[in-house]
Short mmCIF file of C-alpha atoms in Angstrom, two decimals:
data_model
loop_
_atom_site.label_atom_id
_atom_site.label_comp_id
_atom_site.label_asym_id
_atom_site.label_seq_id
_atom_site.Cartn_x
_atom_site.Cartn_y
_atom_site.Cartn_z
CA GLN A 1015 5.78 13.92 10.65
CA VAL A 1016 6.97 10.51 8.63
CA GLN A 1017 7.96 11.23 4.94
CA LEU A 1018 6.83 8.70 2.52
CA VAL A 1019 8.64 7.59 -1.08
CA GLU A 1020 7.35 4.89 -2.95
CA SER A 1021 8.67 3.05 -5.55
CA GLY A 1022 8.58 0.17 -7.81
CA GLY A 1023 5.76 0.26 -10.04
CA GLY A 1024 5.81 -0.40 -14.04
CA LEU A 1025 4.20 -1.74 -16.57
CA VAL A 1026 3.64 -5.89 -17.08
CA GLN A 1027 1.37 -8.62 -18.44
CA ALA A 1028 -1.57 -10.25 -16.91
CA GLY A 1029 0.13 -12.89 -14.60
CA GLY A 1030 2.93 -11.01 -14.12
CA SER A 1031 4.04 -9.79 -10.65
CA LEU A 1032 5.98 -6.48 -9.23
CA ARG A 1033 7.06 -5.60 -5.67
CA LEU A 1034 6.32 -2.27 -4.18
CA SER A 1035 8.02 -0.22 -1.57
CA CYS A 1036 7.58 2.46 1.08
CA ALA A 1037 10.58 3.91 2.34
CA ALA A 1038 9.54 5.58 5.64
CA SER A 1039 11.67 8.29 7.27
CA GLY A 1040 11.42 10.86 9.92
CA ARG A 1041 9.74 9.73 12.93
CA THR A 1042 10.02 6.35 13.98
CA PHE A 1043 8.77 4.21 11.31
CA SER A 1044 7.48 0.87 13.84
CA ASN A 1045 4.99 3.25 15.20
CA TYR A 1046 2.91 3.33 12.60
CA VAL A 1047 0.15 0.96 11.11
CA MET A 1048 0.89 1.18 7.42
CA GLY A 1049 -1.44 1.09 4.90
CA TRP A 1050 -1.70 0.71 0.69
CA PHE A 1051 -4.27 2.23 -1.20
CA ARG A 1052 -4.97 2.82 -5.17
CA GLN A 1053 -6.80 4.72 -6.84
CA ALA A 1054 -7.48 4.20 -10.70
CA PRO A 1055 -8.79 7.15 -13.59
CA GLY A 1056 -11.20 8.65 -12.32
CA LYS A 1057 -12.25 5.92 -9.79
CA GLU A 1058 -12.24 7.07 -6.51
CA ARG A 1059 -9.35 6.09 -3.91
CA GLU A 1060 -9.15 2.21 -2.78
CA PHE A 1061 -8.00 0.37 -0.11
CA VAL A 1062 -5.83 -2.54 -0.98
CA SER A 1063 -3.93 -4.21 1.95
CA ALA A 1064 -2.91 -2.65 6.24
CA ILE A 1065 -0.42 -4.01 8.54
CA SER A 1066 0.28 -3.57 12.39
CA ARG A 1067 3.17 -1.81 13.38
CA SER A 1068 4.60 -5.36 14.80
CA GLY A 1069 3.28 -7.06 10.95
CA THR A 1070 1.25 -9.62 12.75
CA ASN A 1071 -2.24 -8.37 12.15
CA ILE A 1072 -2.58 -7.77 8.38
CA ASN A 1073 -5.91 -7.06 6.27
CA TYR A 1074 -6.86 -7.12 2.72
CA VAL A 1075 -9.00 -5.83 0.54
CA ASP A 1076 -11.20 -8.65 -0.95
CA SER A 1077 -10.29 -8.22 -4.56
CA VAL A 1078 -6.17 -8.37 -3.69
CA LYS A 1079 -6.55 -11.67 -1.61
CA GLY A 1080 -5.10 -14.37 -2.91
CA ARG A 1081 -2.84 -12.96 -4.95
CA PHE A 1082 -0.67 -9.44 -2.95
CA THR A 1083 0.91 -9.45 0.35
CA ILE A 1084 1.80 -6.87 2.17
CA SER A 1085 4.58 -7.29 4.91
CA ARG A 1086 7.34 -4.28 6.26
CA ASP A 1087 11.35 -4.66 7.56
CA ASN A 1088 11.22 -1.67 10.51
CA ALA A 1089 14.71 -2.19 10.21
CA LYS A 1090 14.94 -0.34 6.81
CA ASN A 1091 12.12 1.62 7.66
CA THR A 1092 9.93 0.38 4.57
CA VAL A 1093 6.69 -1.80 3.84
CA TYR A 1094 5.87 -3.17 0.92
CA LEU A 1095 3.60 -4.95 -1.21
CA HIS A 1096 4.10 -7.85 -3.21
CA ALA A 1097 1.56 -7.74 -6.01
CA ASN A 1098 1.03 -11.18 -7.82
CA SER A 1099 -1.21 -12.27 -10.57
CA LEU A 1100 -1.64 -9.14 -11.35
CA LYS A 1101 -5.24 -8.40 -13.54
CA PRO A 1102 -6.04 -5.47 -16.08
CA GLU A 1103 -8.22 -4.05 -12.81
CA ASP A 1104 -4.93 -3.58 -11.26
CA THR A 1105 -4.05 -0.58 -12.98
CA ALA A 1106 -4.03 2.22 -10.51
CA VAL A 1107 -1.54 5.03 -8.71
CA TYR A 1108 -0.58 3.02 -5.56
CA TYR A 1109 -0.03 4.65 -2.21
CA CYS A 1110 1.40 4.31 1.38
CA ALA A 1111 0.17 6.22 4.45
CA THR A 1112 0.19 6.07 8.08
CA LEU A 1113 -2.64 5.29 10.23
CA ALA A 1114 -3.75 8.71 12.30
CA ARG A 1115 -7.33 7.10 13.34
CA GLY A 1116 -9.92 5.38 12.49
CA GLN A 1117 -11.02 2.74 10.05
CA ILE A 1118 -8.40 0.52 8.63
CA SER A 1119 -9.96 0.29 5.06
CA SER A 1120 -11.05 3.95 5.22
CA ASP A 1121 -8.01 6.84 3.87
CA GLU A 1122 -9.70 9.79 5.90
CA GLY A 1123 -7.57 8.44 8.64
CA TYR A 1124 -4.36 7.93 7.07
CA GLU A 1125 -1.39 10.56 6.62
CA ASN A 1126 1.55 11.38 5.54
CA TRP A 1127 0.56 10.07 2.24
CA GLY A 1128 3.44 9.77 -0.85
CA GLN A 1129 3.42 10.41 -4.23
CA GLY A 1130 2.29 7.22 -5.63
CA THR A 1131 3.49 4.41 -8.33
CA GLN A 1132 2.01 3.76 -11.30
CA VAL A 1133 1.41 0.04 -11.85
CA THR A 1134 0.30 -0.54 -15.43
CA VAL A 1135 -0.65 -3.75 -16.33
CA SER A 1136 -1.72 -5.19 -20.15
CA SER A 1137 -4.06 -7.37 -21.10
#
């Protein structure tokens, strides 16, 4: 098992930036494809981004392309989500998780979910 802890959320104005972190402990972090998801109130959990074990393959949902950047530091057992040019519609709880099976954009294949970090973007 891997334990994941997200941090870095907060309240920012539209156009601002945040760096979300997801720190892992337990089994070898570098063995896992990592994903970021978000869930806004009253909405289903949504795929945001994923990064391969080595960091060479990256995917984003269209709505964050050009604004968000995912990265990982396997030496620090941490994956990051740099969120720039934030918009009110980015407001959500952001979660990280490890991919166990299936499509990288589907939350059904992910496990070891963290507790989430709240991002609130004011207009």
